[in-house]
PDB file of C-alpha atoms and ligand atoms in Angstrom:
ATOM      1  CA  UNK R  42     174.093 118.042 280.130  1.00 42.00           C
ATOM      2  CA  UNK R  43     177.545 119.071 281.246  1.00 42.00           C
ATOM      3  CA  UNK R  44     176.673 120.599 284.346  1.00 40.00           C
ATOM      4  CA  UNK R  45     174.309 117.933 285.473  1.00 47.00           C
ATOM      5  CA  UNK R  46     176.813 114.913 284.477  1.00 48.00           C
ATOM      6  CA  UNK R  47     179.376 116.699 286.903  1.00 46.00           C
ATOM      7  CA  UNK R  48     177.031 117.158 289.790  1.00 53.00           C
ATOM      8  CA  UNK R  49     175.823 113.376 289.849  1.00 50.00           C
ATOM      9  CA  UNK R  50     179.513 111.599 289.538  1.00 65.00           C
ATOM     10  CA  UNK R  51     182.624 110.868 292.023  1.00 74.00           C
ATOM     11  CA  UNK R  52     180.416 107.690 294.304  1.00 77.00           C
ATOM     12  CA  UNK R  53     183.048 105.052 293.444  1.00 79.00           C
ATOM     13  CA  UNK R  54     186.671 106.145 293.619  1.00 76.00           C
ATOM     14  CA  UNK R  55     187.136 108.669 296.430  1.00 76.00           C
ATOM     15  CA  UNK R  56     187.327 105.942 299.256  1.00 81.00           C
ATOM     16  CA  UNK R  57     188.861 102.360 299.977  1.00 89.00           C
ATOM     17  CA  UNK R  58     191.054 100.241 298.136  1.00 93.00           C
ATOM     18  CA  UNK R  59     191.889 100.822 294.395  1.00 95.00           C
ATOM     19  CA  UNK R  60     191.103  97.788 291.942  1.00 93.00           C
ATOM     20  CA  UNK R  61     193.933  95.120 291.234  1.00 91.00           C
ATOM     21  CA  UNK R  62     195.899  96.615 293.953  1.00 92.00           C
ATOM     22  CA  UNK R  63     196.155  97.081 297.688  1.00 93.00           C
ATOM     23  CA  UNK R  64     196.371 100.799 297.671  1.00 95.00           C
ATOM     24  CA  UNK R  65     194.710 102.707 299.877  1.00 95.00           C
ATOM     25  CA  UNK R  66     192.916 105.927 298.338  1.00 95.00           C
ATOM     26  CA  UNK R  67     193.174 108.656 300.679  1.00 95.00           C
ATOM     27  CA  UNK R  68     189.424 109.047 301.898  1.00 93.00           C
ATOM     28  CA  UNK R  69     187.597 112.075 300.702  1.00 93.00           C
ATOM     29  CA  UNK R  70     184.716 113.440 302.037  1.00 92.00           C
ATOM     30  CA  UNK R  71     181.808 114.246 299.681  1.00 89.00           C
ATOM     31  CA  UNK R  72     182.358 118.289 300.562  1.00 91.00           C
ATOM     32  CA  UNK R  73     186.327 118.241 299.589  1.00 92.00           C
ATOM     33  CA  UNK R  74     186.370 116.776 295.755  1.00 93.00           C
ATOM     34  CA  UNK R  75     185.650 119.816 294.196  1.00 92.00           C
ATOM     35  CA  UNK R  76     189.669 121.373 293.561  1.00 93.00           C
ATOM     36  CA  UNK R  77     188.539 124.966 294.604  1.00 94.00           C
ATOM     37  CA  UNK R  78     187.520 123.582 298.430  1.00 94.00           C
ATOM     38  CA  UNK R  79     190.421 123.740 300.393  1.00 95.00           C
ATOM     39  CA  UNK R  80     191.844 120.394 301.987  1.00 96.00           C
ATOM     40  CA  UNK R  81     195.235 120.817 302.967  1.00 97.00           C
ATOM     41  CA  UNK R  82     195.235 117.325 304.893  1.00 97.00           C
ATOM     42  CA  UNK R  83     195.186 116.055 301.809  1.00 97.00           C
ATOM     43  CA  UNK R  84     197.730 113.657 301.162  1.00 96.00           C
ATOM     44  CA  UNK R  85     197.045 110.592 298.383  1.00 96.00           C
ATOM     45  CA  UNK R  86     199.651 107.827 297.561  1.00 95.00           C
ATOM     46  CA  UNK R  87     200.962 107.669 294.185  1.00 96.00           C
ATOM     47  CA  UNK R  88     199.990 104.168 292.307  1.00 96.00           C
ATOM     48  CA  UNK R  89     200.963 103.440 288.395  1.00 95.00           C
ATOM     49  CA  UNK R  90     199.979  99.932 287.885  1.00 95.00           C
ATOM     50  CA  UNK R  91     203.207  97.980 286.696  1.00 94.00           C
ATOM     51  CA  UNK R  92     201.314  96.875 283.846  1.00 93.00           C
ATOM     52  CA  UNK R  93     201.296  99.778 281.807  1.00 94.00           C
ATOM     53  CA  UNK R  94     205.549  99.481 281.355  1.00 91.00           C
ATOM     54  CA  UNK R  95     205.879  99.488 277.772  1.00 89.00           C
ATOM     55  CA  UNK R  96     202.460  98.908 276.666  1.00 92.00           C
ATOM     56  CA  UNK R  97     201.756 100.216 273.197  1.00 91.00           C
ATOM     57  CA  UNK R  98     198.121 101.505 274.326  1.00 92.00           C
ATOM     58  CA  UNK R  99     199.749 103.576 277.209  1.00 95.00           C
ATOM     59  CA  UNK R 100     201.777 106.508 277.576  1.00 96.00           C
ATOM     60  CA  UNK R 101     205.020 106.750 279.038  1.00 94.00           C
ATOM     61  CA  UNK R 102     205.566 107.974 281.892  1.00 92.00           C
ATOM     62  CA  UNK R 103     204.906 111.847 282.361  1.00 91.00           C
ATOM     63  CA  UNK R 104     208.758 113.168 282.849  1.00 89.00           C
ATOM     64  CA  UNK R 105     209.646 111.112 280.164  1.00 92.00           C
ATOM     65  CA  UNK R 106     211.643 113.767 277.831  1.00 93.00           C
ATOM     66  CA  UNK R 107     210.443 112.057 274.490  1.00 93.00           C
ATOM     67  CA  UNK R 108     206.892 112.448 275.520  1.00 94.00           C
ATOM     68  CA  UNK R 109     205.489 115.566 274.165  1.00 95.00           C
ATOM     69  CA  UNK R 110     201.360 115.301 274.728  1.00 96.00           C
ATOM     70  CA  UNK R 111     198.961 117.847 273.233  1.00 97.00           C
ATOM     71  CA  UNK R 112     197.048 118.496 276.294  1.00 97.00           C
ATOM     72  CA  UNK R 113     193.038 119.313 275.644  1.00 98.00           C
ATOM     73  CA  UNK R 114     193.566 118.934 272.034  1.00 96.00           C
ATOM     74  CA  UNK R 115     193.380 115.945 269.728  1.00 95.00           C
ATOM     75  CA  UNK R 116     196.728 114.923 269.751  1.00 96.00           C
ATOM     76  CA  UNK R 117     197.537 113.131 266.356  1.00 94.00           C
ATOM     77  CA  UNK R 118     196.002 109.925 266.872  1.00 94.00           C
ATOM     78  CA  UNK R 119     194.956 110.330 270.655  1.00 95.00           C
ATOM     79  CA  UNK R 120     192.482 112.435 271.649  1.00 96.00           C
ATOM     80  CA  UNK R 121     193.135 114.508 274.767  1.00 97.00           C
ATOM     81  CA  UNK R 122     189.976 116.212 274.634  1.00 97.00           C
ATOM     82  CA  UNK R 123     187.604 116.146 277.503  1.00 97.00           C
ATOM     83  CA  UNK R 124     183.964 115.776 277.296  1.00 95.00           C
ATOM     84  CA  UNK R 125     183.543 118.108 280.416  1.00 92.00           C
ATOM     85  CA  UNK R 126     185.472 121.290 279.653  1.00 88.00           C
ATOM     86  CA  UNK R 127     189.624 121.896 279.590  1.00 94.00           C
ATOM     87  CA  UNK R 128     191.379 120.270 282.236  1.00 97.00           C
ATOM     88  CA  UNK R 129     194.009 122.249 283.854  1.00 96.00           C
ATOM     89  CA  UNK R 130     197.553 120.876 284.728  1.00 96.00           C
ATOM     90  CA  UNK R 131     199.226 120.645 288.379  1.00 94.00           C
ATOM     91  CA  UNK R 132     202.417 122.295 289.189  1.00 90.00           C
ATOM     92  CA  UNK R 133     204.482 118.796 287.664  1.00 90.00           C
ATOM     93  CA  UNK R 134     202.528 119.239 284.376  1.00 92.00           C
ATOM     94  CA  UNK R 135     200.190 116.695 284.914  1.00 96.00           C
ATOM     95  CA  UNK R 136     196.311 116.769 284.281  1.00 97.00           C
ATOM     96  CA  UNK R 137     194.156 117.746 287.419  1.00 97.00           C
ATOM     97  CA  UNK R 138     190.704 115.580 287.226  1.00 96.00           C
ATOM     98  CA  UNK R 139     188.148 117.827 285.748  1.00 95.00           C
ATOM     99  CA  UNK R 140     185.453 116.282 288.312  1.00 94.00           C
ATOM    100  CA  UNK R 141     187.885 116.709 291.378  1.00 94.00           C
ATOM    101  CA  UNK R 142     189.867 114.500 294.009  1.00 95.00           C
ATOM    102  CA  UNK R 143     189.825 110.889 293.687  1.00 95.00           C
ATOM    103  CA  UNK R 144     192.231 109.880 297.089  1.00 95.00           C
ATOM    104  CA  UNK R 145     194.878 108.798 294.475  1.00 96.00           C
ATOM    105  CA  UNK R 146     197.719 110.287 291.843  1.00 97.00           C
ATOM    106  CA  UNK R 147     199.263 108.768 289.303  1.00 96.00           C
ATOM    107  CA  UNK R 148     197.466 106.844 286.656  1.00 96.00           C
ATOM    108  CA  UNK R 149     196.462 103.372 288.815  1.00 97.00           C
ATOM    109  CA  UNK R 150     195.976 101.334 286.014  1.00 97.00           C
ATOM    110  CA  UNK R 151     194.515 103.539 282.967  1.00 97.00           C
ATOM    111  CA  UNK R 152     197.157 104.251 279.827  1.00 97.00           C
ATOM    112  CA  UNK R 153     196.158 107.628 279.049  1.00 97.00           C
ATOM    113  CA  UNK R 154     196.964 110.795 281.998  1.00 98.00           C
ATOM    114  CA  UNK R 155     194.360 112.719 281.347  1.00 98.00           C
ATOM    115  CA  UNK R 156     190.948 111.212 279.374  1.00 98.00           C
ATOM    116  CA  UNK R 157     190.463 107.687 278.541  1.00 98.00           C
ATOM    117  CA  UNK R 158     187.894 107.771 275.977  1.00 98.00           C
ATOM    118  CA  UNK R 159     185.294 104.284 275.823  1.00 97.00           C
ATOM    119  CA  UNK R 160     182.535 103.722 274.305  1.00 97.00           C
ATOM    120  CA  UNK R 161     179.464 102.166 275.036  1.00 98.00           C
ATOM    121  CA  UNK R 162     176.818 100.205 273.224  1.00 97.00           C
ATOM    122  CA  UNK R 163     173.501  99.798 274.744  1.00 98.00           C
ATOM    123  CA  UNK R 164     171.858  96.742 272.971  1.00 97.00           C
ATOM    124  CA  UNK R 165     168.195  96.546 273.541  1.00 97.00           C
ATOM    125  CA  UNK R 166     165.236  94.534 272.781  1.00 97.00           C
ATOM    126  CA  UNK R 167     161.284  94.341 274.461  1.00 97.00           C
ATOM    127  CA  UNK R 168     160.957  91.608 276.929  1.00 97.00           C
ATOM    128  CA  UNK R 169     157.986  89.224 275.491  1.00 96.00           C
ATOM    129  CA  UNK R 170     156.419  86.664 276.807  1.00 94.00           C
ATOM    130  CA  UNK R 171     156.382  82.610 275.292  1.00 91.00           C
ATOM    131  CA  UNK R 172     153.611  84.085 272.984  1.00 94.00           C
ATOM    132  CA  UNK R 173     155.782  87.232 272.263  1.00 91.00           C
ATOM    133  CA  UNK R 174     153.658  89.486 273.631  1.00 95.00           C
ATOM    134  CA  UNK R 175     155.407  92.378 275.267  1.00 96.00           C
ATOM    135  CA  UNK R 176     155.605  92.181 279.009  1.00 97.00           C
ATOM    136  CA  UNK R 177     154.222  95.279 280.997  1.00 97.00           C
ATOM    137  CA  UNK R 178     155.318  95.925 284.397  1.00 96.00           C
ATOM    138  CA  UNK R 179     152.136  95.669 287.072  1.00 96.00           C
ATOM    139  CA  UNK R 180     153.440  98.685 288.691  1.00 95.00           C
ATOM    140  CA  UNK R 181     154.230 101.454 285.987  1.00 96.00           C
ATOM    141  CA  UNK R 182     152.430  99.921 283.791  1.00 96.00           C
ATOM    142  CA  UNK R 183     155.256 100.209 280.999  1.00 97.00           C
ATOM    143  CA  UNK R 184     156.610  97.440 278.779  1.00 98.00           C
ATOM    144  CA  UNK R 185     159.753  96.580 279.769  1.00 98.00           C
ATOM    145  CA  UNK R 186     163.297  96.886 278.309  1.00 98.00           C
ATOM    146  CA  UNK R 187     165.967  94.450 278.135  1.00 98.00           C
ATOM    147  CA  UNK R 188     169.421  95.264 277.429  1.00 98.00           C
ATOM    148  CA  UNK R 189     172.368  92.858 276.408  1.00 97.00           C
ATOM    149  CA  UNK R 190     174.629  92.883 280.046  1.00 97.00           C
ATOM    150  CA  UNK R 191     178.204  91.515 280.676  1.00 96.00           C
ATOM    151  CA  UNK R 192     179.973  90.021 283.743  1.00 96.00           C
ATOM    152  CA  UNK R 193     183.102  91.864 283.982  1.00 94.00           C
ATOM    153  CA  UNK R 194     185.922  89.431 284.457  1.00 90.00           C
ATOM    154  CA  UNK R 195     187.957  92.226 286.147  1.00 86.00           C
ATOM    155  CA  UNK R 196     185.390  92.637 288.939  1.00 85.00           C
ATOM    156  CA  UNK R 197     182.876  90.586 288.581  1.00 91.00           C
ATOM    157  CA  UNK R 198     180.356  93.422 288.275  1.00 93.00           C
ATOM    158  CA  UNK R 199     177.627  93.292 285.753  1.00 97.00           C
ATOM    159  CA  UNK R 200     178.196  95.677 282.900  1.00 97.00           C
ATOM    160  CA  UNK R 201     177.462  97.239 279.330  1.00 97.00           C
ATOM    161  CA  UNK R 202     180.359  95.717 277.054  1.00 96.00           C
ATOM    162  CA  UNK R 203     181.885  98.679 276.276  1.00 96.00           C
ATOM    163  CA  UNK R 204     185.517  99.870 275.633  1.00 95.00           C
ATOM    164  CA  UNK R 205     188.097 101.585 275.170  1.00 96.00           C
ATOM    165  CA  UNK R 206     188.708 103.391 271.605  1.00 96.00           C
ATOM    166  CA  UNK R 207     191.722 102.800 269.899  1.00 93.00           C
ATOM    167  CA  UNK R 208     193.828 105.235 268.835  1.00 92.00           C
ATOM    168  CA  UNK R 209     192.451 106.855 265.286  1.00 91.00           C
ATOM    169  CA  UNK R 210     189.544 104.661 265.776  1.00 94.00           C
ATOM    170  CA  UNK R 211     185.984 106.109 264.797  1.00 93.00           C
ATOM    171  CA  UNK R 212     183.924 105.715 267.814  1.00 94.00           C
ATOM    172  CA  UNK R 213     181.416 104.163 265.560  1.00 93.00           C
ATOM    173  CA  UNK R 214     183.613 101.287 265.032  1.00 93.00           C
ATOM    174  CA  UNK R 215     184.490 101.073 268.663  1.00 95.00           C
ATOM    175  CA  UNK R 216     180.658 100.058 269.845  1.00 95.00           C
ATOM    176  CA  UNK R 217     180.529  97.192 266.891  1.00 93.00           C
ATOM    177  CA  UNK R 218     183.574  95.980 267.664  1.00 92.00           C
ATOM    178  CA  UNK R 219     183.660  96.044 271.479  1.00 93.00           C
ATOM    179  CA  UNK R 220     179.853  94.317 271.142  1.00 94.00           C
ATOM    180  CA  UNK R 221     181.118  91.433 268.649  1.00 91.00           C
ATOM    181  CA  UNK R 222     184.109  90.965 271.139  1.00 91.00           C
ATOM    182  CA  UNK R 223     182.496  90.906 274.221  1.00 89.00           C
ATOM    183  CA  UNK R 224     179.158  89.713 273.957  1.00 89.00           C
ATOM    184  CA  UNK R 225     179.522  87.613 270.680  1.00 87.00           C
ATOM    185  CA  UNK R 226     182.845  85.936 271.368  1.00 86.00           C
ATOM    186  CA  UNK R 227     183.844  87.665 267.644  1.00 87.00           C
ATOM    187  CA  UNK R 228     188.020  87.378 268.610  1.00 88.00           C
ATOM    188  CA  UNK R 229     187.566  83.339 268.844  1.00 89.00           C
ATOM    189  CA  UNK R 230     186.005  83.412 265.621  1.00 87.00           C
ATOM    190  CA  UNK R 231     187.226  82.470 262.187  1.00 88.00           C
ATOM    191  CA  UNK R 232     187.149  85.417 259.693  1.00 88.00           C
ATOM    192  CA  UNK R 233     184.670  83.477 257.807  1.00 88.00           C
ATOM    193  CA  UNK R 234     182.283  84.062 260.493  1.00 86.00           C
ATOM    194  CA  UNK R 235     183.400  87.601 261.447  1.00 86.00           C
ATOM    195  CA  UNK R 236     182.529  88.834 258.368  1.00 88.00           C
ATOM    196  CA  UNK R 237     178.948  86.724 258.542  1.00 85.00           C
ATOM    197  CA  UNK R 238     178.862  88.830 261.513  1.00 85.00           C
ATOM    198  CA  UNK R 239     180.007  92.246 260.483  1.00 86.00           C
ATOM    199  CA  UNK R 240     177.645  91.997 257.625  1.00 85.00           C
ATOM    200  CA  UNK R 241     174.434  90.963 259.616  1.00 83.00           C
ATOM    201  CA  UNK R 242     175.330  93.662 262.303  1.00 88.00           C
ATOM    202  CA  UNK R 243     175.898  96.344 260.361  1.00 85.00           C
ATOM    203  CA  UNK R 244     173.054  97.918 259.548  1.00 87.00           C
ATOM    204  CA  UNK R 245     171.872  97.375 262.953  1.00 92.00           C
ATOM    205  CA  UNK R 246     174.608  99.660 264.511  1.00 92.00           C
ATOM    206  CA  UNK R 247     174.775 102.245 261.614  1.00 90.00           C
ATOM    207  CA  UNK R 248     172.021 103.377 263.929  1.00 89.00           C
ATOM    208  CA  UNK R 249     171.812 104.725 267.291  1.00 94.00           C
ATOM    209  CA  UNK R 250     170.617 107.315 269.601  1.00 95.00           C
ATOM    210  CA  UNK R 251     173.280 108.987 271.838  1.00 96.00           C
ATOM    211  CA  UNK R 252     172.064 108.859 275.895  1.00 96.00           C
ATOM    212  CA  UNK R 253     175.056 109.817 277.361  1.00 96.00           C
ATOM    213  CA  UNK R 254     178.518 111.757 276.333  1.00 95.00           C
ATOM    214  CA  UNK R 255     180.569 112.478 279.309  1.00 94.00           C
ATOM    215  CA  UNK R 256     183.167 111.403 282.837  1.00 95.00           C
ATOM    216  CA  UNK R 257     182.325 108.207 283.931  1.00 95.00           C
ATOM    217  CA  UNK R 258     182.597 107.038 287.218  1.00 94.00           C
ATOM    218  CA  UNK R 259     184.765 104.383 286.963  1.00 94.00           C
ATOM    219  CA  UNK R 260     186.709 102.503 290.809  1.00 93.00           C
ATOM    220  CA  UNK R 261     189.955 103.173 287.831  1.00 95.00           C
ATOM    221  CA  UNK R 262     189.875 107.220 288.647  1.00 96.00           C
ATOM    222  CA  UNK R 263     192.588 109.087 289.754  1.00 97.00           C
ATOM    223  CA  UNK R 264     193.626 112.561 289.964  1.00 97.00           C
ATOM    224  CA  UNK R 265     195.688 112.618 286.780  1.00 98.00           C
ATOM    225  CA  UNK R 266     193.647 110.398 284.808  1.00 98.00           C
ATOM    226  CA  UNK R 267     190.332 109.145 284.304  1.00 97.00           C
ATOM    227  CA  UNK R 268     187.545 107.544 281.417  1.00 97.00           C
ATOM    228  CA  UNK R 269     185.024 109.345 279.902  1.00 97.00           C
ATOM    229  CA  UNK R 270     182.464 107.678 277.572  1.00 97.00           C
ATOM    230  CA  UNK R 271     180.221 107.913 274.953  1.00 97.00           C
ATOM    231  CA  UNK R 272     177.194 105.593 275.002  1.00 97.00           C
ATOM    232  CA  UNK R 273     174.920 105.057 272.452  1.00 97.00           C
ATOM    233  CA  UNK R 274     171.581 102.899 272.163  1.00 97.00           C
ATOM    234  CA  UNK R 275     170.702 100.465 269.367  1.00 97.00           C
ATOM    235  CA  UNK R 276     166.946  99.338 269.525  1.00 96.00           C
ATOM    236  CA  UNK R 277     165.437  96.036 267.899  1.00 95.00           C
ATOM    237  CA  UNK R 278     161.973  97.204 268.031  1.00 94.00           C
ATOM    238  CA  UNK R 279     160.423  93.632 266.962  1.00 91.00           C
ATOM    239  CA  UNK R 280     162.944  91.846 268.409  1.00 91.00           C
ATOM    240  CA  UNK R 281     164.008  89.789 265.299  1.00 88.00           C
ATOM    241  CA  UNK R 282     167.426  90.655 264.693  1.00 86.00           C
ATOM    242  CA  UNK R 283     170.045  91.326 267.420  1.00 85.00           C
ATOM    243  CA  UNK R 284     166.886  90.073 269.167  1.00 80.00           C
ATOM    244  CA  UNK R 285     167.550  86.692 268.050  1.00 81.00           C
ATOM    245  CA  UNK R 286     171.061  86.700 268.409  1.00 84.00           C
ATOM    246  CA  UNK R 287     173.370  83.835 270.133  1.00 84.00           C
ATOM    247  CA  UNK R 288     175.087  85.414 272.983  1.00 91.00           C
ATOM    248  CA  UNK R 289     178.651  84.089 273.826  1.00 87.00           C
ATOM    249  CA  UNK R 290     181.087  86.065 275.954  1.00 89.00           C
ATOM    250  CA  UNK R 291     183.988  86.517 275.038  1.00 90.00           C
ATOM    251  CA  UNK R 292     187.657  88.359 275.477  1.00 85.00           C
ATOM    252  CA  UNK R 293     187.267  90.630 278.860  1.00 87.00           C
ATOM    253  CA  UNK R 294     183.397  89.144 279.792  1.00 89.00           C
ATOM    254  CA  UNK R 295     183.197  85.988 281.398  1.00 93.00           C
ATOM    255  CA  UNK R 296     179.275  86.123 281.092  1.00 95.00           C
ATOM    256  CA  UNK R 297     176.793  87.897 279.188  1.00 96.00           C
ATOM    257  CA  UNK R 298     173.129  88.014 279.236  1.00 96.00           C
ATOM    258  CA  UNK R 299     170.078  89.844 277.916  1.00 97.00           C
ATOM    259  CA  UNK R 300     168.771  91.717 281.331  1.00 98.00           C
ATOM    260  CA  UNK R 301     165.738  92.845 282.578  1.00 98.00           C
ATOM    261  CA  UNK R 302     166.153  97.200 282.777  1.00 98.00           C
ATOM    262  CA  UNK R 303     165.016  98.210 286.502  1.00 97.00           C
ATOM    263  CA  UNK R 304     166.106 100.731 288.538  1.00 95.00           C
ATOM    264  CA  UNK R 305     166.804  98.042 290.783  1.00 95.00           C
ATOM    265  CA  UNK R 306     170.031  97.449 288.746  1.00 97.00           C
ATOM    266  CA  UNK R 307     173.123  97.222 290.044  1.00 95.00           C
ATOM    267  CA  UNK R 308     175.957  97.783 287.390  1.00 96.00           C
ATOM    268  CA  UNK R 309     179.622  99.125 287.118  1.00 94.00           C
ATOM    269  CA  UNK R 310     180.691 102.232 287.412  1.00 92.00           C
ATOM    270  CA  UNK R 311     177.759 104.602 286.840  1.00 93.00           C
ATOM    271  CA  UNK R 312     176.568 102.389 283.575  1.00 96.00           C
ATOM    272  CA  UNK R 313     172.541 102.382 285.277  1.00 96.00           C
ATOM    273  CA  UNK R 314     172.931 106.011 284.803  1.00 95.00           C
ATOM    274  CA  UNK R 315     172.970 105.237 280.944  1.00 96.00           C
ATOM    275  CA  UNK R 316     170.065 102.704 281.046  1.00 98.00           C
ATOM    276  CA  UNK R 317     168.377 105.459 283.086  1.00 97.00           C
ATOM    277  CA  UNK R 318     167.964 107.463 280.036  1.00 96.00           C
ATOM    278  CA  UNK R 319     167.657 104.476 277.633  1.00 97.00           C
ATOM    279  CA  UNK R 320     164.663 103.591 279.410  1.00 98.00           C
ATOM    280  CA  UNK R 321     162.869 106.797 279.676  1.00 97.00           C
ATOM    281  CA  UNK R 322     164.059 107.642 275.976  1.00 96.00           C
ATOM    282  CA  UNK R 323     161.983 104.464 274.863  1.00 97.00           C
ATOM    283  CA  UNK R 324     159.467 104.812 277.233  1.00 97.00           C
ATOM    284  CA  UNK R 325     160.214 101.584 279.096  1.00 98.00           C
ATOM    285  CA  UNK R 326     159.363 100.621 282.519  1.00 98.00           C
ATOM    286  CA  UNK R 327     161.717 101.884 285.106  1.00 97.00           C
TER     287      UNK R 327
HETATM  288  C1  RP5 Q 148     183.884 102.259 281.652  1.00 71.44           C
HETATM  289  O1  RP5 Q 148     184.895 101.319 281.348  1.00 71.44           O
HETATM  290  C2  RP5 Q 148     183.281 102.627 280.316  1.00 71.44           C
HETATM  291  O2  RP5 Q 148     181.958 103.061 280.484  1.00 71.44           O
HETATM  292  C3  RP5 Q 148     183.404 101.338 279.524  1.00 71.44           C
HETATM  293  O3  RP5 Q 148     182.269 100.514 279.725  1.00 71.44           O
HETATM  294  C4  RP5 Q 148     184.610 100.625 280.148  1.00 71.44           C
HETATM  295  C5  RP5 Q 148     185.834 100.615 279.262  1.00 71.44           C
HETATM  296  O4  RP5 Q 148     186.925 100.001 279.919  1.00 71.44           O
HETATM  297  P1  RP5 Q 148     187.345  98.491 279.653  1.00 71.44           P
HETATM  298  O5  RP5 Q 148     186.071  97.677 279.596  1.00 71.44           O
HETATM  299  O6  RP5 Q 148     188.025  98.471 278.322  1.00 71.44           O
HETATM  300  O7  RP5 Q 148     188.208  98.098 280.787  1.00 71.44           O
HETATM  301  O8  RP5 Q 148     184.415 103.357 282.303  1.00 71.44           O
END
């Protein structure tokens, strides 16, 4: 998978402005992101987003003398590890984007240098019609998919609700919780219902099938830091549990919806990459 995730990635952050900002990345042609192609014109701006000062979820910054990172290694509670292979360093220590130029250094607005690990749940259920039939598509002839989408209320893109994993978290406990918070509004609710919640999800998500471990191509790249993801699908075959669920955004979604899967689909960062493979993995329409 490794090789092929690398080849397919760097569309959205090598040109234009970054997000939340009006920094320009320094425009890179498809045939100069790879490090080992020379491009000595290349000059990007620096951007670290003010609001990572003092944030307990990011790092300091990289010359500070009480930070002492474990780079490619899992690094007490952090881990620094990359899906792709071992980063390097540049010559000021810090790590080089295992994919290759972005058109900005620094860390823009992600907390980690290096990997940002997320993790992404991929909610699905059959589309049915009023008689709950399964809809097939007239083309390919294959029933068709839906999958549980938010709005992002950073960009207003579409999106799986994914997230980022804490630090020490089990990434099993990062899709639950990023799905209750996201799509089911879980952080407004009282711990009464939470734990109505927890219990009625949890055998639900003690299952899933991995579709994708690797970079993401996420507008938030840079050259010293970037996400990575793991995302995993959980399928309600007959549609009567998460199936039947009430849907209410919630914390960083300002929408969410169960959504037809197409390859018409446009989503953030390279997210229809992972419904992709959900959909042939179930054998759904595409
Ligand atoms: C993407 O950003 C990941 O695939 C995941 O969906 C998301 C995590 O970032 P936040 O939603 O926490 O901003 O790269």
């Amino acid at each position: 998978m490794r090789g092929r995730v690398a080849k397919m990635i760097h569309q959205k952050c090598t040109r234009g402005l970054y997000p939340s900002s009006n920094v320009q990345r320094f425009e890179v042609p498809e045939d100069k992101v790879a490090w080992s192609v020379e491009f000595p014109e290349y000059e990007p701006v620096e951007f670290n987003s003010p609001v990572l000062k003092g944030k307990p979820w990011a790092d300091p910054e990289i010359d500070d003398p009480s930070f002492e990172p474990k780079w490619n290694s899992i690094d007490g509670k952090v881990n620094r590890e990359s899906y792709t292979k071992n980063y390097e360093l540049n010559d000021i220590g810090q790590p080089q984007n295992p994919i290759g130029r972005t058109g900005i250094v620094g860390r823009g607005l992600l907390g980690r240098w290096g990997p940002n690990h997320a993790a992404d749940p991929i909610v699905t259920r059959w589309k049915r019609n009023s008689t709950g039939a399964l809809e097939i598509d007239r083309k390919t002839e294959k029933p068709i998919l839906q999958f549980v989408a938010i709005e992002r209320r950073d960009s207003k893109n579409w999106a799986i609700p994914g997230g980022m994993v804490d630090p020490g978290e089990q990434v099993s406990e990062t899709l639950k919780r990023e799905f209750m918070e996201e799509a089911l509004n879980a952080l407004e609710k009282s711990a009464e219902e939470k734990e109505e919640m927890e219990v009625a999800l949890k055998k639900f998500f003690d299952r899933g099938d991995e579709v994708y471990r690797g970079y993401v191509d996420d507008s938030r790249n840079t050259d010293n830091a970037w996400m990575e993801t793991i995302a995993l699908n959980f399928h309600d075959e007959d549609g009567s549990t998460v199936g039947e669920i009430n849907l209410k955004a919630g914390d960083d979604a300002s929408n969410v919806r169960w959504m037809d899967v197409d390859k018409q689909l446009n989503l953030f960062a390279n997210h229809v990459d992972f419904i992709k493979q959900t959909a042939h993995k179930r054998n759904a329409h595409w």
